[in-house]
Amino acid sequence: MKRLSILLVIVLLTACGEKPVSTESPFAETPLTDTVELLLANPERLKKLRKQCRINRAEAGDALCNVVGEANTRAFLGDGEVPYTPPKEKPAF
């Protein structure tokens, strides 16, 4: 009985110890404020975030890097609303 009570006290004391330090980066806790439209309006910020995502995607966060990727795609390809307009004259071969 004496051993059981000592073991119980040891278990309770270890359970009340300090919590381990979180290994999660501070970027993951911050809310996502950058949108595709905001990044398209600010190309310097887009360039900076693209570099950050290339170097360390885990630190920047998947959600932010996905937004950066979508903004980069829209900046390169446009919005996709431009229709195809064939030339009025046929090409001469």
mmCIF file of N, CA and C in Angstrom:
data_model
loop_
_atom_site.group_PDB
_atom_site.id
_atom_site.type_symbol
_atom_site.label_atom_id
_atom_site.label_comp_id
_atom_site.label_asym_id
_atom_site.label_seq_id
_atom_site.Cartn_x
_atom_site.Cartn_y
_atom_site.Cartn_z
ATOM 1 N N MET A 1 0.827 -1.183 0.000
ATOM 2 C CA MET A 1 0.000 0.000 0.000
ATOM 3 C C MET A 1 0.876 1.253 0.000
ATOM 4 N N LYS A 2 1.968 1.168 0.758
ATOM 5 C CA LYS A 2 2.859 2.308 0.856
ATOM 6 C C LYS A 2 3.502 2.596 -0.499
ATOM 7 N N ARG A 3 3.885 1.561 -1.239
ATOM 8 C CA ARG A 3 4.489 1.727 -2.550
ATOM 9 C C ARG A 3 3.482 2.302 -3.551
ATOM 10 N N LEU A 4 2.251 1.856 -3.439
ATOM 11 C CA LEU A 4 1.212 2.338 -4.340
ATOM 12 C C LEU A 4 0.950 3.831 -4.136
ATOM 13 N N SER A 5 0.940 4.282 -2.898
ATOM 14 C CA SER A 5 0.706 5.699 -2.623
ATOM 15 C C SER A 5 1.882 6.554 -3.111
ATOM 16 N N ILE A 6 3.106 6.048 -2.969
ATOM 17 C CA ILE A 6 4.280 6.775 -3.449
ATOM 18 C C ILE A 6 4.243 6.855 -4.979
ATOM 19 N N LEU A 7 3.895 5.759 -5.618
ATOM 20 C CA LEU A 7 3.793 5.739 -7.075
ATOM 21 C C LEU A 7 2.707 6.706 -7.563
ATOM 22 N N LEU A 8 1.598 6.762 -6.874
ATOM 23 C CA LEU A 8 0.512 7.664 -7.222
ATOM 24 C C LEU A 8 0.940 9.124 -7.085
ATOM 25 N N VAL A 9 1.679 9.458 -6.041
ATOM 26 C CA VAL A 9 2.170 10.820 -5.840
ATOM 27 C C VAL A 9 3.151 11.190 -6.947
ATOM 28 N N ILE A 10 4.021 10.270 -7.337
ATOM 29 C CA ILE A 10 4.988 10.534 -8.404
ATOM 30 C C ILE A 10 4.270 10.775 -9.725
ATOM 31 N N VAL A 11 3.267 9.980 -10.019
ATOM 32 C CA VAL A 11 2.509 10.153 -11.264
ATOM 33 C C VAL A 11 1.785 11.493 -11.272
ATOM 34 N N LEU A 12 1.197 11.875 -10.170
ATOM 35 C CA LEU A 12 0.499 13.160 -10.098
ATOM 36 C C LEU A 12 1.456 14.334 -10.243
ATOM 37 N N LEU A 13 2.638 14.247 -9.663
ATOM 38 C CA LEU A 13 3.601 15.329 -9.778
ATOM 39 C C LEU A 13 4.150 15.467 -11.191
ATOM 40 N N THR A 14 4.358 14.359 -11.861
ATOM 41 C CA THR A 14 4.849 14.451 -13.230
ATOM 42 C C THR A 14 3.772 14.978 -14.166
ATOM 43 N N ALA A 15 2.519 14.710 -13.880
ATOM 44 C CA ALA A 15 1.430 15.212 -14.712
ATOM 45 C C ALA A 15 1.257 16.720 -14.547
ATOM 46 N N CYS A 16 1.664 17.258 -13.412
ATOM 47 C CA CYS A 16 1.521 18.690 -13.163
ATOM 48 C C CYS A 16 2.751 19.487 -13.590
ATOM 49 N N GLY A 17 3.690 18.858 -14.230
ATOM 50 C CA GLY A 17 4.917 19.539 -14.639
ATOM 51 C C GLY A 17 4.667 20.518 -15.768
ATOM 52 N N GLU A 18 5.750 21.145 -16.214
ATOM 53 C CA GLU A 18 5.655 22.118 -17.294
ATOM 54 C C GLU A 18 5.283 21.442 -18.603
ATOM 55 N N LYS A 19 4.539 22.177 -19.407
ATOM 56 C CA LYS A 19 4.171 21.661 -20.720
ATOM 57 C C LYS A 19 5.339 21.858 -21.667
ATOM 58 N N PRO A 20 5.519 20.954 -22.627
ATOM 59 C CA PRO A 20 6.617 21.127 -23.577
ATOM 60 C C PRO A 20 6.371 22.339 -24.471
ATOM 61 N N VAL A 21 7.450 22.942 -24.909
ATOM 62 C CA VAL A 21 7.372 24.116 -25.768
ATOM 63 C C VAL A 21 6.842 23.688 -27.131
ATOM 64 N N SER A 22 5.946 24.475 -27.670
ATOM 65 C CA SER A 22 5.364 24.163 -28.965
ATOM 66 C C SER A 22 6.407 24.317 -30.062
ATOM 67 N N THR A 23 6.452 23.346 -30.968
ATOM 68 C CA THR A 23 7.388 23.414 -32.085
ATOM 69 C C THR A 23 6.753 24.033 -33.307
ATOM 70 N N GLU A 24 5.483 24.403 -33.202
ATOM 71 C CA GLU A 24 4.782 24.996 -34.337
ATOM 72 C C GLU A 24 5.277 26.423 -34.561
ATOM 73 N N SER A 25 5.427 26.798 -35.809
ATOM 74 C CA SER A 25 5.958 28.120 -36.129
ATOM 75 C C SER A 25 4.913 29.202 -35.857
ATOM 76 N N PRO A 26 5.348 30.428 -35.615
ATOM 77 C CA PRO A 26 4.395 31.506 -35.359
ATOM 78 C C PRO A 26 3.579 31.862 -36.583
ATOM 79 N N PHE A 27 4.062 31.515 -37.797
ATOM 80 C CA PHE A 27 3.314 31.817 -39.011
ATOM 81 C C PHE A 27 2.027 31.013 -39.078
ATOM 82 N N ALA A 28 2.031 29.805 -38.521
ATOM 83 C CA ALA A 28 0.854 28.951 -38.596
ATOM 84 C C ALA A 28 -0.267 29.471 -37.708
ATOM 85 N N GLU A 29 0.063 30.237 -36.655
ATOM 86 C CA GLU A 29 -0.951 30.729 -35.736
ATOM 87 C C GLU A 29 -1.581 32.034 -36.223
ATOM 88 N N THR A 30 -0.911 32.756 -37.079
ATOM 89 C CA THR A 30 -1.441 34.022 -37.539
ATOM 90 C C THR A 30 -2.520 33.795 -38.587
ATOM 91 N N PRO A 31 -3.570 34.604 -38.580
ATOM 92 C CA PRO A 31 -4.620 34.423 -39.582
ATOM 93 C C PRO A 31 -4.135 34.844 -40.965
ATOM 94 N N LEU A 32 -4.736 34.268 -41.964
ATOM 95 C CA LEU A 32 -4.353 34.541 -43.342
ATOM 96 C C LEU A 32 -4.992 35.860 -43.778
ATOM 97 N N THR A 33 -4.162 36.909 -43.951
ATOM 98 C CA THR A 33 -4.690 38.220 -44.328
ATOM 99 C C THR A 33 -4.426 38.540 -45.786
ATOM 100 N N ASP A 34 -3.485 37.854 -46.407
ATOM 101 C CA ASP A 34 -3.175 38.111 -47.805
ATOM 102 C C ASP A 34 -4.145 37.326 -48.692
ATOM 103 N N THR A 35 -4.759 38.036 -49.623
ATOM 104 C CA THR A 35 -5.619 37.385 -50.594
ATOM 105 C C THR A 35 -4.974 37.509 -51.960
ATOM 106 N N VAL A 36 -5.537 36.811 -52.919
ATOM 107 C CA VAL A 36 -4.984 36.835 -54.269
ATOM 108 C C VAL A 36 -5.039 38.250 -54.830
ATOM 109 N N GLU A 37 -6.146 38.942 -54.613
ATOM 110 C CA GLU A 37 -6.303 40.293 -55.145
ATOM 111 C C GLU A 37 -5.313 41.265 -54.513
ATOM 112 N N LEU A 38 -5.093 41.141 -53.208
ATOM 113 C CA LEU A 38 -4.133 42.023 -52.540
ATOM 114 C C LEU A 38 -2.714 41.768 -53.022
ATOM 115 N N LEU A 39 -2.387 40.502 -53.261
ATOM 116 C CA LEU A 39 -1.043 40.198 -53.742
ATOM 117 C C LEU A 39 -0.854 40.646 -55.185
ATOM 118 N N LEU A 40 -1.902 40.581 -55.992
ATOM 119 C CA LEU A 40 -1.798 41.071 -57.365
ATOM 120 C C LEU A 40 -1.627 42.582 -57.399
ATOM 121 N N ALA A 41 -2.213 43.273 -56.434
ATOM 122 C CA ALA A 41 -2.080 44.723 -56.366
ATOM 123 C C ALA A 41 -0.707 45.146 -55.834
ATOM 124 N N ASN A 42 -0.024 44.263 -55.126
ATOM 125 C CA ASN A 42 1.273 44.579 -54.539
ATOM 126 C C ASN A 42 2.311 43.556 -55.015
ATOM 127 N N PRO A 43 2.917 43.768 -56.197
ATOM 128 C CA PRO A 43 3.845 42.772 -56.738
ATOM 129 C C PRO A 43 5.116 42.576 -55.911
ATOM 130 N N GLU A 44 5.546 43.591 -55.178
ATOM 131 C CA GLU A 44 6.737 43.430 -54.338
ATOM 132 C C GLU A 44 6.474 42.437 -53.207
ATOM 133 N N ARG A 45 5.304 42.533 -52.605
ATOM 134 C CA ARG A 45 4.935 41.586 -51.531
ATOM 135 C C ARG A 45 4.804 40.176 -52.099
ATOM 136 N N LEU A 46 4.232 40.062 -53.294
ATOM 137 C CA LEU A 46 4.092 38.763 -53.944
ATOM 138 C C LEU A 46 5.463 38.146 -54.199
ATOM 139 N N LYS A 47 6.392 38.952 -54.673
ATOM 140 C CA LYS A 47 7.745 38.463 -54.945
ATOM 141 C C LYS A 47 8.425 37.997 -53.655
ATOM 142 N N LYS A 48 8.257 38.762 -52.588
ATOM 143 C CA LYS A 48 8.865 38.419 -51.305
ATOM 144 C C LYS A 48 8.280 37.110 -50.765
ATOM 145 N N LEU A 49 6.962 36.963 -50.852
ATOM 146 C CA LEU A 49 6.324 35.753 -50.342
ATOM 147 C C LEU A 49 6.638 34.531 -51.202
ATOM 148 N N ARG A 50 6.778 34.711 -52.513
ATOM 149 C CA ARG A 50 7.171 33.602 -53.386
ATOM 150 C C ARG A 50 8.539 33.068 -52.983
ATOM 151 N N LYS A 51 9.456 33.989 -52.711
ATOM 152 C CA LYS A 51 10.799 33.588 -52.294
ATOM 153 C C LYS A 51 10.748 32.862 -50.952
ATOM 154 N N GLN A 52 9.944 33.373 -50.037
ATOM 155 C CA GLN A 52 9.820 32.762 -48.718
ATOM 156 C C GLN A 52 9.225 31.353 -48.829
ATOM 157 N N CYS A 53 8.242 31.173 -49.701
ATOM 158 C CA CYS A 53 7.634 29.853 -49.876
ATOM 159 C C CYS A 53 8.600 28.876 -50.544
ATOM 160 N N ARG A 54 9.430 29.370 -51.445
ATOM 161 C CA ARG A 54 10.411 28.494 -52.087
ATOM 162 C C ARG A 54 11.463 28.029 -51.096
ATOM 163 N N ILE A 55 11.904 28.929 -50.225
ATOM 164 C CA ILE A 55 12.982 28.599 -49.291
ATOM 165 C C ILE A 55 12.487 27.663 -48.188
ATOM 166 N N ASN A 56 11.361 28.009 -47.559
ATOM 167 C CA ASN A 56 10.883 27.200 -46.439
ATOM 168 C C ASN A 56 9.362 27.225 -46.397
ATOM 169 N N ARG A 57 8.738 26.315 -47.133
ATOM 170 C CA ARG A 57 7.280 26.253 -47.208
ATOM 171 C C ARG A 57 6.660 25.868 -45.864
ATOM 172 N N ALA A 58 7.322 25.013 -45.117
ATOM 173 C CA ALA A 58 6.774 24.576 -43.834
ATOM 174 C C ALA A 58 6.664 25.738 -42.854
ATOM 175 N N GLU A 59 7.625 26.648 -42.881
ATOM 176 C CA GLU A 59 7.591 27.792 -41.969
ATOM 177 C C GLU A 59 6.538 28.805 -42.396
ATOM 178 N N ALA A 60 6.393 29.021 -43.691
ATOM 179 C CA ALA A 60 5.431 30.002 -44.191
ATOM 180 C C ALA A 60 4.007 29.495 -44.058
ATOM 181 N N GLY A 61 3.797 28.218 -44.217
ATOM 182 C CA GLY A 61 2.460 27.652 -44.102
ATOM 183 C C GLY A 61 1.882 27.312 -45.470
ATOM 184 N N ASP A 62 1.186 26.202 -45.522
ATOM 185 C CA ASP A 62 0.620 25.743 -46.786
ATOM 186 C C ASP A 62 -0.471 26.673 -47.307
ATOM 187 N N ALA A 63 -1.297 27.204 -46.422
ATOM 188 C CA ALA A 63 -2.401 28.059 -46.866
ATOM 189 C C ALA A 63 -1.869 29.323 -47.540
ATOM 190 N N LEU A 64 -0.871 29.949 -46.934
ATOM 191 C CA LEU A 64 -0.291 31.159 -47.513
ATOM 192 C C LEU A 64 0.389 30.850 -48.840
ATOM 193 N N CYS A 65 1.115 29.765 -48.894
ATOM 194 C CA CYS A 65 1.818 29.421 -50.138
ATOM 195 C C CYS A 65 0.840 29.057 -51.247
ATOM 196 N N ASN A 66 -0.297 28.484 -50.902
ATOM 197 C CA ASN A 66 -1.319 28.206 -51.914
ATOM 198 C C ASN A 66 -1.897 29.502 -52.474
ATOM 199 N N VAL A 67 -2.118 30.495 -51.623
ATOM 200 C CA VAL A 67 -2.612 31.797 -52.074
ATOM 201 C C VAL A 67 -1.568 32.476 -52.954
ATOM 202 N N VAL A 68 -0.317 32.382 -52.557
ATOM 203 C CA VAL A 68 0.776 32.974 -53.344
ATOM 204 C C VAL A 68 0.868 32.302 -54.708
ATOM 205 N N GLY A 69 0.715 31.001 -54.750
ATOM 206 C CA GLY A 69 0.752 30.282 -56.015
ATOM 207 C C GLY A 69 -0.387 30.667 -56.931
ATOM 208 N N GLU A 70 -1.582 30.813 -56.377
ATOM 209 C CA GLU A 70 -2.736 31.232 -57.181
ATOM 210 C C GLU A 70 -2.541 32.649 -57.705
ATOM 211 N N ALA A 71 -2.012 33.540 -56.883
ATOM 212 C CA ALA A 71 -1.763 34.917 -57.327
ATOM 213 C C ALA A 71 -0.706 34.939 -58.425
ATOM 214 N N ASN A 72 0.316 34.112 -58.297
ATOM 215 C CA ASN A 72 1.354 34.041 -59.313
ATOM 216 C C ASN A 72 0.782 33.515 -60.633
ATOM 217 N N THR A 73 -0.080 32.521 -60.560
ATOM 218 C CA THR A 73 -0.706 31.973 -61.759
ATOM 219 C C THR A 73 -1.572 33.025 -62.444
ATOM 220 N N ARG A 74 -2.367 33.740 -61.659
ATOM 221 C CA ARG A 74 -3.213 34.785 -62.248
ATOM 222 C C ARG A 74 -2.391 35.925 -62.829
ATOM 223 N N ALA A 75 -1.269 36.250 -62.191
ATOM 224 C CA ALA A 75 -0.421 37.318 -62.717
ATOM 225 C C ALA A 75 0.203 36.899 -64.045
ATOM 226 N N PHE A 76 0.529 35.634 -64.172
ATOM 227 C CA PHE A 76 1.176 35.149 -65.390
ATOM 228 C C PHE A 76 0.165 34.891 -66.505
ATOM 229 N N LEU A 77 -0.944 34.233 -66.189
ATOM 230 C CA LEU A 77 -1.912 33.842 -67.204
ATOM 231 C C LEU A 77 -3.069 34.821 -67.369
ATOM 232 N N GLY A 78 -3.272 35.690 -66.428
ATOM 233 C CA GLY A 78 -4.415 36.586 -66.476
ATOM 234 C C GLY A 78 -5.626 35.919 -65.847
ATOM 235 N N ASP A 79 -6.785 36.524 -66.048
ATOM 236 C CA ASP A 79 -7.984 35.983 -65.427
ATOM 237 C C ASP A 79 -8.700 34.964 -66.299
ATOM 238 N N GLY A 80 -8.244 34.762 -67.523
ATOM 239 C CA GLY A 80 -8.845 33.766 -68.400
ATOM 240 C C GLY A 80 -10.079 34.251 -69.123
ATOM 241 N N GLU A 81 -10.370 35.527 -69.061
ATOM 242 C CA GLU A 81 -11.573 36.075 -69.676
ATOM 243 C C GLU A 81 -11.344 36.593 -71.092
ATOM 244 N N VAL A 82 -10.145 36.523 -71.617
ATOM 245 C CA VAL A 82 -9.855 37.047 -72.942
ATOM 246 C C VAL A 82 -10.243 35.995 -73.980
ATOM 247 N N PRO A 83 -11.211 36.299 -74.840
ATOM 248 C CA PRO A 83 -11.607 35.312 -75.837
ATOM 249 C C PRO A 83 -10.597 35.261 -76.987
ATOM 250 N N TYR A 84 -10.606 34.167 -77.691
ATOM 251 C CA TYR A 84 -9.727 34.026 -78.845
ATOM 252 C C TYR A 84 -10.314 34.821 -80.003
ATOM 253 N N THR A 85 -9.504 35.672 -80.611
ATOM 254 C CA THR A 85 -9.947 36.428 -81.782
ATOM 255 C C THR A 85 -9.031 36.089 -82.943
ATOM 256 N N PRO A 86 -9.529 35.350 -83.907
ATOM 257 C CA PRO A 86 -8.679 34.984 -85.037
ATOM 258 C C PRO A 86 -8.392 36.201 -85.908
ATOM 259 N N PRO A 87 -7.278 36.179 -86.615
ATOM 260 C CA PRO A 87 -6.951 37.320 -87.491
ATOM 261 C C PRO A 87 -7.941 37.399 -88.655
ATOM 262 N N LYS A 88 -8.146 38.630 -89.162
ATOM 263 C CA LYS A 88 -9.108 38.826 -90.239
ATOM 264 C C LYS A 88 -8.559 38.266 -91.568
ATOM 265 N N GLU A 89 -7.274 38.338 -91.753
ATOM 266 C CA GLU A 89 -6.668 37.814 -92.982
ATOM 267 C C GLU A 89 -6.057 36.445 -92.702
ATOM 268 N N LYS A 90 -6.153 35.562 -93.670
ATOM 269 C CA LYS A 90 -5.555 34.260 -93.521
ATOM 270 C C LYS A 90 -4.038 34.388 -93.661
ATOM 271 N N PRO A 91 -3.281 33.611 -92.908
ATOM 272 C CA PRO A 91 -1.826 33.701 -93.017
ATOM 273 C C PRO A 91 -1.344 33.132 -94.335
ATOM 274 N N ALA A 92 -0.298 33.747 -94.862
ATOM 275 C CA ALA A 92 0.290 33.267 -96.114
ATOM 276 C C ALA A 92 1.427 32.314 -95.793
ATOM 277 N N PHE A 93 1.346 31.132 -96.320
ATOM 278 C CA PHE A 93 2.389 30.147 -96.034
ATOM 279 C C PHE A 93 3.367 30.051 -97.145
#
